[in-house]
PDB file of C-alpha atoms in Angstrom:
ATOM      1  CA  MET O  28     104.692  81.531  69.643  1.00  0.00           C
ATOM      2  CA  VAL O  29     104.214  79.068  72.470  1.00  0.00           C
ATOM      3  CA  ASP O  30     102.817  80.309  75.767  1.00  0.00           C
ATOM      4  CA  ALA O  31     105.191  78.871  78.333  1.00  0.00           C
ATOM      5  CA  THR O  32     103.221  80.172  81.293  1.00  0.00           C
ATOM      6  CA  LEU O  33     102.372  77.381  83.688  1.00  0.00           C
ATOM      7  CA  GLU O  34      99.728  77.562  86.337  1.00  0.00           C
ATOM      8  CA  GLN O  35     101.582  77.301  89.608  1.00  0.00           C
ATOM      9  CA  LYS O  36      99.669  76.023  92.605  1.00  0.00           C
ATOM     10  CA  THR O  37     100.278  77.881  95.838  1.00  0.00           C
ATOM     11  CA  GLY O  38      98.218  75.832  98.243  1.00  0.00           C
ATOM     12  CA  ALA O  39      95.850  78.748  98.806  1.00  0.00           C
ATOM     13  CA  GLU O  40      93.401  77.799  96.054  1.00  0.00           C
ATOM     14  CA  THR O  41      90.839  76.434  98.498  1.00  0.00           C
ATOM     15  CA  ILE O  42      91.019  79.275 101.006  1.00  0.00           C
ATOM     16  CA  VAL O  43      87.861  81.387 101.070  1.00  0.00           C
ATOM     17  CA  TRP O  44      87.604  84.591 103.076  1.00  0.00           C
ATOM     18  CA  ASP O  45      84.504  85.147 105.165  1.00  0.00           C
ATOM     19  CA  LEU O  46      83.801  88.784 104.377  1.00  0.00           C
ATOM     20  CA  SER O  47      80.406  88.680 106.079  1.00  0.00           C
ATOM     21  CA  ILE O  48      82.033  90.239 109.146  1.00  0.00           C
ATOM     22  CA  PHE O  49      82.024  93.454 107.084  1.00  0.00           C
ATOM     23  CA  TYR O  50      78.873  93.288 104.938  1.00  0.00           C
ATOM     24  CA  SER O  51      76.494  90.582 103.725  1.00  0.00           C
ATOM     25  CA  GLY O  52      77.494  91.136 100.098  1.00  0.00           C
ATOM     26  CA  PRO O  53      78.249  93.832  97.527  1.00  0.00           C
ATOM     27  CA  ASP O  54      74.548  94.759  97.374  1.00  0.00           C
ATOM     28  CA  ASP O  55      74.200  95.145 101.153  1.00  0.00           C
ATOM     29  CA  PRO O  56      72.309  98.424 101.788  1.00  0.00           C
ATOM     30  CA  ALA O  57      74.609  99.041 104.757  1.00  0.00           C
ATOM     31  CA  ILE O  58      77.391  99.853 102.275  1.00  0.00           C
ATOM     32  CA  GLU O  59      75.415 102.800 100.892  1.00  0.00           C
ATOM     33  CA  THR O  60      74.475 103.847 104.418  1.00  0.00           C
ATOM     34  CA  ASP O  61      78.116 103.744 105.537  1.00  0.00           C
ATOM     35  CA  ILE O  62      79.342 105.644 102.465  1.00  0.00           C
ATOM     36  CA  ALA O  63      76.765 108.385 103.077  1.00  0.00           C
ATOM     37  CA  ALA O  64      77.623 108.507 106.789  1.00  0.00           C
ATOM     38  CA  LEU O  65      81.336 108.671 106.014  1.00  0.00           C
ATOM     39  CA  ASN O  66      80.812 111.551 103.589  1.00  0.00           C
ATOM     40  CA  GLN O  67      78.850 113.436 106.254  1.00  0.00           C
ATOM     41  CA  MET O  68      81.537 112.709 108.852  1.00  0.00           C
ATOM     42  CA  VAL O  69      84.256 114.031 106.540  1.00  0.00           C
ATOM     43  CA  ASP O  70      82.282 117.187 105.791  1.00  0.00           C
ATOM     44  CA  ALA O  71      81.656 117.784 109.504  1.00  0.00           C
ATOM     45  CA  PHE O  72      85.316 117.188 110.363  1.00  0.00           C
ATOM     46  CA  VAL O  73      86.496 119.607 107.686  1.00  0.00           C
ATOM     47  CA  GLU O  74      83.954 122.206 108.767  1.00  0.00           C
ATOM     48  CA  GLN O  75      84.995 121.946 112.401  1.00  0.00           C
ATOM     49  CA  TYR O  76      88.778 121.682 112.088  1.00  0.00           C
ATOM     50  CA  ARG O  77      90.007 123.208 108.809  1.00  0.00           C
ATOM     51  CA  GLY O  78      92.346 126.057 109.659  1.00  0.00           C
ATOM     52  CA  ARG O  79      91.873 125.565 113.403  1.00  0.00           C
ATOM     53  CA  ILE O  80      94.186 122.692 114.348  1.00  0.00           C
ATOM     54  CA  ALA O  81      97.061 124.955 115.410  1.00  0.00           C
ATOM     55  CA  ASP O  82      94.784 126.772 117.857  1.00  0.00           C
ATOM     56  CA  LEU O  83      93.450 123.688 119.661  1.00  0.00           C
ATOM     57  CA  ASP O  84      94.284 123.039 123.287  1.00  0.00           C
ATOM     58  CA  ALA O  85      94.987 119.499 124.523  1.00  0.00           C
ATOM     59  CA  GLN O  86      91.299 118.649 124.966  1.00  0.00           C
ATOM     60  CA  GLY O  87      90.448 120.048 121.557  1.00  0.00           C
ATOM     61  CA  MET O  88      93.259 118.070 119.938  1.00  0.00           C
ATOM     62  CA  LEU O  89      92.065 114.910 121.678  1.00  0.00           C
ATOM     63  CA  ALA O  90      88.565 115.516 120.331  1.00  0.00           C
ATOM     64  CA  ALA O  91      89.965 116.034 116.822  1.00  0.00           C
ATOM     65  CA  VAL O  92      92.022 112.843 116.995  1.00  0.00           C
ATOM     66  CA  ASP O  93      89.032 110.898 118.337  1.00  0.00           C
ATOM     67  CA  ALA O  94      86.848 112.224 115.514  1.00  0.00           C
ATOM     68  CA  MET O  95      89.512 111.327 112.949  1.00  0.00           C
ATOM     69  CA  GLU O  96      89.863 107.843 114.417  1.00  0.00           C
ATOM     70  CA  THR O  97      86.108 107.255 114.167  1.00  0.00           C
ATOM     71  CA  LEU O  98      86.123 108.520 110.594  1.00  0.00           C
ATOM     72  CA  MET O  99      89.093 106.323 109.641  1.00  0.00           C
ATOM     73  CA  ASP O 100      87.547 103.220 111.228  1.00  0.00           C
ATOM     74  CA  LYS O 101      84.540 103.547 108.931  1.00  0.00           C
ATOM     75  CA  ALA O 102      86.729 104.302 105.909  1.00  0.00           C
ATOM     76  CA  TYR O 103      88.990 101.303 106.602  1.00  0.00           C
ATOM     77  CA  ARG O 104      86.004  98.996 107.008  1.00  0.00           C
ATOM     78  CA  LEU O 105      84.582 100.053 103.646  1.00  0.00           C
ATOM     79  CA  GLY O 106      87.958  99.966 101.935  1.00  0.00           C
ATOM     80  CA  MET O 107      88.991  96.630 103.371  1.00  0.00           C
ATOM     81  CA  TYR O 108      85.747  94.999 102.309  1.00  0.00           C
ATOM     82  CA  ALA O 109      85.882  96.430  98.784  1.00  0.00           C
ATOM     83  CA  ASN O 110      89.515  95.470  98.246  1.00  0.00           C
ATOM     84  CA  LEU O 111      89.260  91.969  99.689  1.00  0.00           C
ATOM     85  CA  LEU O 112      86.087  91.326  97.709  1.00  0.00           C
ATOM     86  CA  TYR O 113      87.782  92.490  94.509  1.00  0.00           C
ATOM     87  CA  THR O 114      90.763  90.188  95.039  1.00  0.00           C
ATOM     88  CA  THR O 115      88.394  87.212  95.078  1.00  0.00           C
ATOM     89  CA  ASP O 116      87.398  87.951  91.467  1.00  0.00           C
ATOM     90  CA  THR O 117      89.302  90.704  89.663  1.00  0.00           C
ATOM     91  CA  ASN O 118      87.165  90.197  86.555  1.00  0.00           C
ATOM     92  CA  ASN O 119      83.964  91.189  88.366  1.00  0.00           C
ATOM     93  CA  ALA O 120      83.081  94.733  87.282  1.00  0.00           C
ATOM     94  CA  GLN O 121      80.739  95.238  90.263  1.00  0.00           C
ATOM     95  CA  TYR O 122      83.592  94.514  92.671  1.00  0.00           C
ATOM     96  CA  GLY O 123      85.916  96.894  90.828  1.00  0.00           C
ATOM     97  CA  ALA O 124      83.269  99.606  90.827  1.00  0.00           C
ATOM     98  CA  LEU O 125      82.872  99.283  94.585  1.00  0.00           C
ATOM     99  CA  ILE O 126      86.567 100.075  95.047  1.00  0.00           C
ATOM    100  CA  GLN O 127      86.139 103.230  92.974  1.00  0.00           C
ATOM    101  CA  ARG O 128      83.390 104.534  95.248  1.00  0.00           C
TER     102      ARG O 128
END
């Protein structure tokens, strides 16, 4: 059978993302540091707020939202880097493994 798939150019072939605004590379020790910090932040958030949200006053709710925002900023940074890096080479097992972390 003949493979009729043609490579279609999109004009984006020469575009390269500068992911160094996140980390210097997939082996950057800051990734491990941020993952560990994020895990600690999640544990602390759960410990402080699980089962207590309904009882918070306005100041307490603001503190909870601020803590969640800080936690999510770190999670988004890690996730964005891992996903963008992976899309640059979906055959790279190291990049795929980083997403799984």
